[in-house]
Coordinates of C-alpha atoms and ligand atoms in Angstrom, one line a residue:
X262 CA -82.8 3.7 -52.0
X263 CA -80.6 7.3 -51.4
X264 CA -78.7 8.5 -54.0
X265 CA -75.3 7.6 -52.4
X266 CA -76.3 4.4 -52.2
X267 CA -76.5 3.9 -55.9
X268 CA -73.8 5.7 -57.1
X269 CA -71.3 3.8 -54.8
X270 CA -72.9 0.2 -54.6
X271 CA -71.0 -1.4 -57.5
X272 CA -68.1 1.3 -59.3
X273 CA -68.8 1.9 -63.0
X274 CA -64.9 0.3 -64.3
X275 CA -64.0 -0.5 -67.7
X276 CA -61.8 -2.5 -68.7
X277 CA -61.7 -1.0 -71.7
X278 CA -60.0 2.6 -71.0
X279 CA -57.6 1.2 -68.6
X280 CA -55.9 -0.9 -71.2
X281 CA -56.9 2.8 -73.7
X282 CA -55.5 5.0 -70.1
X283 CA -52.5 2.3 -69.2
X284 CA -51.4 1.7 -73.4
X285 CA -51.7 6.0 -73.6
X286 CA -49.3 6.6 -70.6
X287 CA -46.6 3.4 -71.7
X288 CA -46.6 4.7 -75.0
X289 CA -45.1 8.3 -73.8
X290 CA -42.3 6.0 -72.7
X291 CA -39.7 7.5 -69.6
X292 CA -41.9 10.2 -67.9
X293 CA -38.7 10.9 -65.3
X294 CA -39.0 14.3 -63.9
X295 CA -36.9 17.0 -66.2
X296 CA -37.5 15.1 -69.9
X297 CA -40.1 15.6 -72.4
X298 CA -42.4 12.2 -71.6
X299 CA -43.0 14.1 -68.0
X300 CA -44.4 16.4 -69.8
X301 CA -46.0 14.6 -72.4
X302 CA -47.5 12.3 -69.3
X303 CA -48.6 15.7 -67.4
X304 CA -50.5 16.5 -70.9
X305 CA -52.0 13.9 -71.7
X306 CA -53.9 12.8 -67.5
X307 CA -55.2 17.0 -67.6
X308 CA -56.0 16.8 -71.1
X309 CA -58.2 13.4 -69.9
X310 CA -59.6 14.3 -66.9
X311 CA -60.7 18.0 -68.5
X312 CA -62.7 15.1 -71.0
X313 CA -63.8 13.6 -67.7
X314 CA -65.2 16.4 -66.8
X315 CA -63.4 16.7 -63.5
X316 CA -64.6 19.6 -61.3
X317 CA -61.2 22.4 -61.1
X318 CA -58.5 20.2 -63.3
X319 CA -55.4 22.7 -62.6
X320 CA -52.0 22.1 -62.6
X321 CA -50.1 23.9 -59.1
X322 CA -46.1 24.0 -60.3
X323 CA -43.5 23.6 -57.1
X324 CA -39.4 24.1 -57.5
X325 CA -37.0 20.5 -57.0
X326 CA -33.7 19.6 -57.1
X327 CA -33.6 17.6 -60.2
X328 CA -30.9 14.6 -60.7
X329 CA -29.7 14.0 -64.3
X330 CA -26.9 10.8 -64.7
X331 CA -24.4 11.6 -67.2
X332 CA -22.0 8.7 -66.9
X333 CA -20.7 6.1 -64.8
X334 CA -17.6 3.3 -64.7
X335 CA -16.5 1.2 -62.2
X336 CA -13.8 -0.6 -62.5
X337 CA -11.8 -4.0 -61.2
X338 CA -8.3 -2.6 -60.2
X339 CA -6.8 -5.9 -58.5
X340 CA -7.2 -9.1 -57.6
X341 CA -7.9 -8.5 -61.5
X342 CA -8.0 -6.6 -63.4
X343 CA -11.3 -5.7 -65.6
X344 CA -14.4 -3.5 -66.1
X345 CA -18.0 -3.6 -65.0
X346 CA -21.4 -2.4 -66.6
X347 CA -22.7 0.5 -63.8
X348 CA -24.9 3.4 -64.3
X349 CA -25.0 6.1 -62.0
X350 CA -26.8 5.9 -57.9
X351 CA -29.0 8.9 -59.0
X352 CA -28.3 11.6 -56.6
X353 CA -24.9 10.5 -55.9
X354 CA -21.4 12.9 -56.4
X355 CA -19.8 13.5 -59.4
X356 CA -16.7 12.7 -58.2
X357 CA -13.9 9.5 -59.3
X358 CA -11.8 7.1 -56.3
X359 CA -9.9 4.4 -55.7
X360 CA -10.0 2.4 -53.3
X361 CA -11.0 -1.1 -51.5
X362 CA -14.6 -3.2 -51.3
X363 CA -15.7 -3.2 -47.5
X364 CA -19.4 -5.7 -47.6
X365 CA -21.6 -3.4 -46.3
X366 CA -24.2 -6.4 -45.9
X367 CA -28.3 -6.4 -47.3
X368 CA -30.7 -4.3 -45.3
X369 CA -30.0 -1.6 -43.4
X370 CA -30.5 -3.8 -40.1
X371 CA -27.3 -5.5 -41.6
X372 CA -25.4 -2.9 -42.5
X373 CA -25.9 -1.1 -38.6
X374 CA -24.9 -4.9 -36.9
X375 CA -21.5 -5.1 -39.2
X376 CA -20.6 -1.8 -38.1
X377 CA -21.7 -2.9 -34.1
X378 CA -18.9 -5.7 -35.4
X379 CA -16.3 -3.4 -36.0
X380 CA -16.3 -3.3 -39.5
X381 CA -14.6 -0.4 -40.2
X382 CA -15.5 1.3 -43.8
X383 CA -13.3 4.4 -43.4
X384 CA -11.8 5.6 -47.2
X385 CA -13.5 2.4 -48.5
X386 CA -16.0 1.4 -50.9
X387 CA -19.1 -0.4 -49.4
X388 CA -21.0 -3.4 -51.7
X389 CA -24.3 -3.6 -51.1
X390 CA -27.3 -5.1 -51.7
X391 CA -30.8 -4.1 -52.1
X392 CA -33.6 -2.2 -53.8
X393 CA -33.4 1.0 -51.0
X394 CA -29.7 2.5 -51.9
X395 CA -31.4 5.5 -49.8
X396 CA -32.2 3.9 -46.5
X397 CA -28.3 2.2 -46.4
X398 CA -26.4 5.1 -48.4
X399 CA -26.3 7.4 -45.1
X400 CA -25.3 5.0 -42.9
X401 CA -22.0 4.7 -45.4
X402 CA -21.9 7.8 -45.0
X403 CA -22.0 9.0 -42.1
X404 CA -19.1 6.3 -42.0
X405 CA -16.3 7.8 -43.8
X406 CA -16.7 5.4 -47.2
X407 CA -14.9 7.0 -50.1
X408 CA -18.2 5.6 -52.6
X409 CA -20.9 3.0 -52.8
X410 CA -21.7 0.1 -55.4
X411 CA -25.6 -1.0 -55.6
X412 CA -26.2 -4.9 -56.1
X413 CA -28.8 -4.7 -57.2
X414 CA -31.6 -8.5 -58.3
X415 CA -33.6 -8.2 -60.9
X416 CA -33.6 -10.2 -63.8
X417 CA -31.1 -11.0 -66.7
X418 CA -28.8 -9.2 -65.8
X419 CA -30.6 -5.2 -65.7
X420 CA -29.7 -2.7 -63.6
X421 CA -31.7 -1.5 -61.6
X422 CA -31.6 2.6 -60.8
X423 CA -32.1 4.6 -57.4
X424 CA -31.3 7.3 -55.6
X425 CA -28.9 7.2 -52.4
X426 CA -30.6 10.2 -50.5
X427 CA -33.8 10.9 -50.3
X428 CA -33.1 13.9 -48.2
X429 CA -33.5 17.1 -50.6
X430 CA -29.5 17.7 -50.9
X431 CA -26.8 16.3 -52.5
X432 CA -25.6 13.0 -51.6
X433 CA -21.1 13.3 -50.9
X434 CA -19.6 9.7 -52.4
X435 CA -20.1 9.3 -55.3
X436 CA -22.0 5.8 -56.1
X437 CA -23.0 3.6 -59.3
X438 CA -25.1 0.6 -59.7
X439 CA -24.5 -3.3 -61.0
X440 CA -26.4 -6.7 -62.5
X441 CA -26.6 -9.4 -59.5
X442 CA -24.4 -11.5 -61.9
X443 CA -21.6 -9.1 -61.6
X444 CA -22.0 -7.8 -57.8
X445 CA -22.5 -11.5 -57.2
X446 CA -18.2 -11.7 -58.8
X447 CA -17.2 -8.8 -57.3
X448 CA -18.8 -10.8 -53.5
X449 CA -16.7 -13.5 -54.8
X450 CA -14.0 -12.1 -55.1
X451 CA -14.0 -9.7 -52.0
X452 CA -13.5 -13.2 -49.9
X453 CA -10.9 -14.2 -51.8
X454 CA -8.6 -11.2 -51.9
X455 CA -8.0 -7.9 -50.8
X456 CA -10.1 -5.9 -53.7
X457 CA -9.4 -2.5 -55.1
X458 CA -11.0 -0.4 -57.7
X459 CA -11.9 2.6 -59.2
X460 CA -15.2 3.8 -58.8
X461 CA -16.3 7.3 -61.5
X462 CA -20.7 8.6 -61.5
X463 CA -21.5 12.0 -63.5
X464 CA -24.7 13.4 -62.8
X465 CA -26.1 16.7 -63.2
X466 CA -27.9 19.2 -61.0
X467 CA -30.7 21.4 -60.7
X468 CA -33.3 22.9 -59.7
X469 CA -35.9 23.1 -61.8
X470 CA -40.5 23.0 -62.0
X471 CA -41.9 20.2 -62.3
X472 CA -46.2 19.9 -61.2
X473 CA -49.2 18.3 -59.9
X474 CA -52.6 17.8 -61.4
X475 CA -55.3 18.3 -59.3
X476 CA -59.4 17.9 -59.5
X477 CA -62.2 16.9 -57.5
X478 CA -65.7 16.2 -58.0
X479 CA -67.3 18.4 -55.2
X480 CA -69.7 17.4 -52.3
X481 CA -73.5 17.5 -52.2
X482 CA -73.2 18.3 -48.1
X483 CA -70.0 18.5 -47.2
X484 CA -67.7 20.1 -48.7
X485 CA -65.2 20.8 -46.8
X486 CA -64.7 17.3 -46.1
X487 CA -62.1 15.5 -48.5
X488 CA -61.2 12.2 -49.2
X489 CA -58.2 12.6 -51.0
X490 CA -57.6 9.3 -54.5
X491 CA -53.7 9.6 -55.7
X492 CA -50.8 8.8 -58.0
X493 CA -48.0 9.5 -59.3
X494 CA -47.0 10.4 -62.4
X495 CA -43.3 10.8 -62.5
X496 CA -41.4 7.3 -63.2
X497 CA -37.6 5.8 -63.3
X498 CA -35.4 6.5 -66.2
X499 CA -35.1 3.6 -68.2
X500 CA -39.2 3.4 -70.0
X501 CA -42.1 2.5 -69.6
X502 CA -42.6 2.0 -65.7
X503 CA -45.8 0.2 -66.7
X504 CA -46.3 -1.3 -63.0
X505 CA -44.2 1.5 -61.4
X506 CA -46.3 3.6 -61.9
X507 CA -48.4 3.7 -64.4
X508 CA -51.6 1.5 -63.2
X509 CA -52.2 3.7 -60.7
X510 CA -52.0 6.7 -62.9
X511 CA -54.2 4.8 -65.4
X512 CA -56.6 3.0 -62.3
X513 CA -57.1 6.8 -60.8
X514 CA -57.4 7.9 -64.3
X515 CA -60.3 5.2 -64.2
X516 CA -61.6 6.0 -61.1
X517 CA -62.1 9.4 -62.1
X518 CA -63.9 8.9 -65.3
X519 CA -66.0 6.4 -63.3
X520 CA -66.6 9.1 -59.9
X521 CA -67.7 12.2 -62.0
X522 CA -70.5 12.5 -62.0
X523 CA -71.2 10.8 -58.5
X524 CA -73.1 13.3 -56.3
X525 CA -70.4 12.0 -53.1
X526 CA -71.8 13.7 -49.7
X527 CA -68.0 15.0 -49.3
X528 CA -66.0 16.1 -51.9
X529 CA -63.2 13.6 -53.2
X530 CA -59.5 15.0 -54.8
X531 CA -57.8 13.5 -57.6
X532 CA -54.3 14.5 -57.4
X533 CA -51.5 12.9 -59.8
X534 CA -48.0 13.9 -57.8
X535 CA -45.0 15.0 -59.7
X536 CA -41.9 13.4 -59.3
X537 CA -41.9 11.3 -56.4
X538 CA -38.8 9.2 -58.1
X539 CA -36.3 11.8 -57.5
X540 CA -36.3 10.8 -53.1
X541 CA -38.4 13.3 -51.3
X542 CA -41.8 12.7 -52.2
X543 CA -41.8 16.7 -53.6
X544 CA -45.3 16.7 -55.2
X545 CA -46.8 14.8 -52.1
X546 CA -44.8 17.6 -49.7
X547 CA -45.6 20.7 -51.8
X548 CA -49.0 20.1 -51.9
X549 CA -49.5 19.2 -48.2
X550 CA -46.9 22.3 -47.6
X551 CA -48.9 24.6 -49.8
X552 CA -53.0 23.3 -48.9
X553 CA -52.4 23.2 -44.8
X554 CA -56.0 23.9 -45.4
X555 CA -57.1 21.4 -46.8
X556 CA -54.8 19.3 -45.4
X557 CA -56.4 19.2 -42.5
X558 CA -60.0 18.5 -43.2
X559 CA -58.7 15.4 -45.4
X560 CA -60.3 12.6 -44.0
X561 CA -58.6 9.7 -45.7
X562 CA -55.7 9.3 -48.4
X563 CA -55.7 6.6 -50.5
X564 CA -52.2 6.1 -52.3
X565 CA -52.6 3.6 -56.0
X566 CA -48.4 2.8 -56.6
X567 CA -47.3 -0.3 -58.0
X568 CA -49.6 -2.9 -59.1
X569 CA -51.6 -5.2 -61.3
X570 CA -47.8 -6.9 -62.6
X571 CA -48.9 -11.0 -63.7
X572 CA -45.8 -11.6 -61.7
X573 CA -45.7 -9.9 -58.5
X574 CA -48.2 -13.2 -56.3
X575 CA -48.6 -11.4 -53.7
X576 CA -51.3 -8.5 -52.5
X577 CA -50.3 -6.0 -50.0
X578 CA -52.8 -3.8 -48.1
X579 CA -51.1 -1.0 -46.2
X580 CA -52.7 2.0 -43.5
X581 CA -52.6 3.1 -40.9
X582 CA -54.4 1.1 -37.7
X583 CA -57.6 3.8 -37.9
X584 CA -58.4 2.9 -42.0
X585 CA -57.4 -0.9 -41.4
X586 CA -61.5 -2.6 -40.2
X587 CA -62.5 -0.4 -43.2
X588 CA -60.3 -1.5 -46.1
X589 CA -60.1 -5.1 -45.5
X590 CA -64.1 -4.4 -45.8
X591 CA -64.1 -3.3 -48.9
X592 CA -61.4 -5.9 -50.4
X593 CA -63.3 -9.0 -48.5
X594 CA -66.6 -7.8 -50.0
X595 CA -65.4 -7.1 -53.8
X596 CA -63.4 -10.5 -53.2
X597 CA -59.4 -9.1 -53.6
X598 CA -57.5 -11.3 -51.6
X599 CA -54.7 -9.8 -49.1
X600 CA -52.2 -10.9 -48.5
X601 CA -50.5 -8.4 -46.2
X602 CA -51.6 -5.7 -43.8
X603 CA -49.3 -3.2 -42.1
X604 CA -48.3 0.2 -41.6
X605 CA -47.7 2.3 -45.2
X606 CA -43.5 1.7 -45.5
X607 CA -42.0 5.1 -46.6
X608 CA -41.8 4.0 -49.5
X609 CA -44.3 6.7 -51.7
X610 CA -46.7 10.0 -52.0
X611 CA -48.6 9.0 -48.8
X612 CA -45.3 9.9 -46.2
X613 CA -46.6 13.8 -46.0
X614 CA -49.3 13.2 -45.6
X615 CA -48.9 10.3 -42.9
X616 CA -46.6 12.9 -41.1
X617 CA -50.0 15.4 -41.0
X618 CA -52.4 13.4 -39.2
X619 CA -53.9 12.4 -42.6
X620 CA -55.4 8.6 -42.3
X621 CA -54.1 6.7 -45.2
X622 CA -55.0 3.3 -47.5
X623 CA -51.7 2.2 -49.4
X624 CA -53.1 -0.7 -52.5
X625 CA -50.0 -2.3 -53.6
X626 CA -48.5 -5.6 -54.4
X627 CA -44.8 -7.1 -53.5
X628 CA -43.0 -6.3 -52.0
X629 CA -41.5 -4.8 -56.1
X630 CA -42.5 -6.4 -59.1
X631 CA -39.2 -8.0 -60.2
X632 CA -38.5 -5.4 -63.0
X633 CA -39.0 -3.0 -60.8
X634 CA -37.0 0.3 -62.1
X635 CA -35.6 -1.5 -64.3
X636 CA -36.5 -0.6 -69.0
X637 CA -38.6 -4.7 -68.3
X638 CA -40.9 -2.8 -66.3
X639 CA -43.1 -3.2 -69.4
X640 CA -47.4 -3.0 -70.1
X641 CA -46.4 -7.9 -71.0
X642 CA -46.6 -8.4 -67.6
X643 CA -49.3 -6.1 -67.2
X644 CA -52.6 -8.4 -65.6
X645 CA -55.3 -6.3 -66.7
X646 CA -57.6 -8.4 -65.2
X647 CA -55.6 -7.3 -61.9
X648 CA -55.7 -3.3 -62.2
X649 CA -59.2 -3.5 -62.9
X650 CA -59.8 -5.4 -59.6
X651 CA -57.6 -3.2 -57.6
X652 CA -59.0 -0.1 -59.5
X653 CA -62.7 -1.5 -58.0
X654 CA -61.9 -1.7 -54.4
X655 CA -59.8 1.3 -54.5
X656 CA -63.3 3.1 -56.7
X657 CA -65.7 1.5 -53.7
X658 CA -62.9 2.9 -50.6
X659 CA -63.4 6.1 -52.0
X660 CA -66.8 6.8 -53.7
X661 CA -68.1 4.5 -49.8
X662 CA -66.0 7.2 -48.0
X663 CA -67.1 9.9 -49.3
X664 CA -71.0 8.7 -49.3
X665 CA -71.5 7.3 -45.5
X666 CA -73.5 9.4 -42.9
X667 CA -71.3 8.1 -40.3
X668 CA -67.5 8.2 -41.6
X669 CA -66.5 4.9 -40.2
X670 CA -63.0 6.5 -38.3
Ligands
ZN1191 ZN1 -43.7 3.9 -57.7

């Protein structure tokens, strides 16, 4: 049997290693770009890749616009005075406004439909239900709103955080994010009476440097052809963020450990991207811009972001059309049930690669873990059985694509 066939038969995945990586990275806590945890996670991953013997392990730095939240306030002025717990909507303007509330729906489509029907946002503060505010906040900006309130729906009255914009700029309206219970209370008040609030949001914007962590296993026969397997190692600002995306990092470390001696035909590149969470996919965009030649020779991208939650029942295998049959055949071979397939949503680091024409496979669960972007995203709801199975799927996708004589797409 040729060597390549042997090596890709069954990926070497160790549950003990996965547990070690997951708990090592969770222990660091917050890995939000611009905090000490970001650098600690960077060093942890860098040193692991070195220890495994991955080739040419390096940090590639890039600049990004960092947002650091400072404070937020939300005071109901009428019909009944009271204050509401809130957090700054990241990348929204640092400002304070007083205005009447207007309902902005629970999706981009619904907000657009409300505008179509004549809802006037001018000078008002928009209240919208969404886990992805960067899809609706820009519409409020364009339509003259004065501010933005995001109602999120995690359990236990937690407040989910996120960014207002995803296009490398400072937002122009102040915004805050609040819990579901407080959101329902505000929405009920708005149904019965004109509701006015004072909303304040403060944060700082600074140009900062972050890093992508890159290493590879060189191909024996077609070294110029590459497969990229990636995950982002930064987190949101609330805590461990075990699901988003320590799970991806633990999986990718284990894939690197298992494939380092594989002797593939094509080059396998491992990339841990920085600054995925602060909008705009800063690390992956920088990589695609500064490696145009390599990206042209990239036969496929496999992105690991958000999986192994005991609270998610749906396995998502999102691919560009070329890669779909291949990815599904690997899932079937390893008896990994796929509940949803579709084109990769614009929610992670695969986007700059897709824009550069790279066939893409995004393995995740969804649509989101209930504790997504909250302090409740902790290691105790990581299912290590799932983590091992999904890592095996990603590893076999990688090794097979790296070793097949005839590339399948
Ligand atoms: Zn993520």
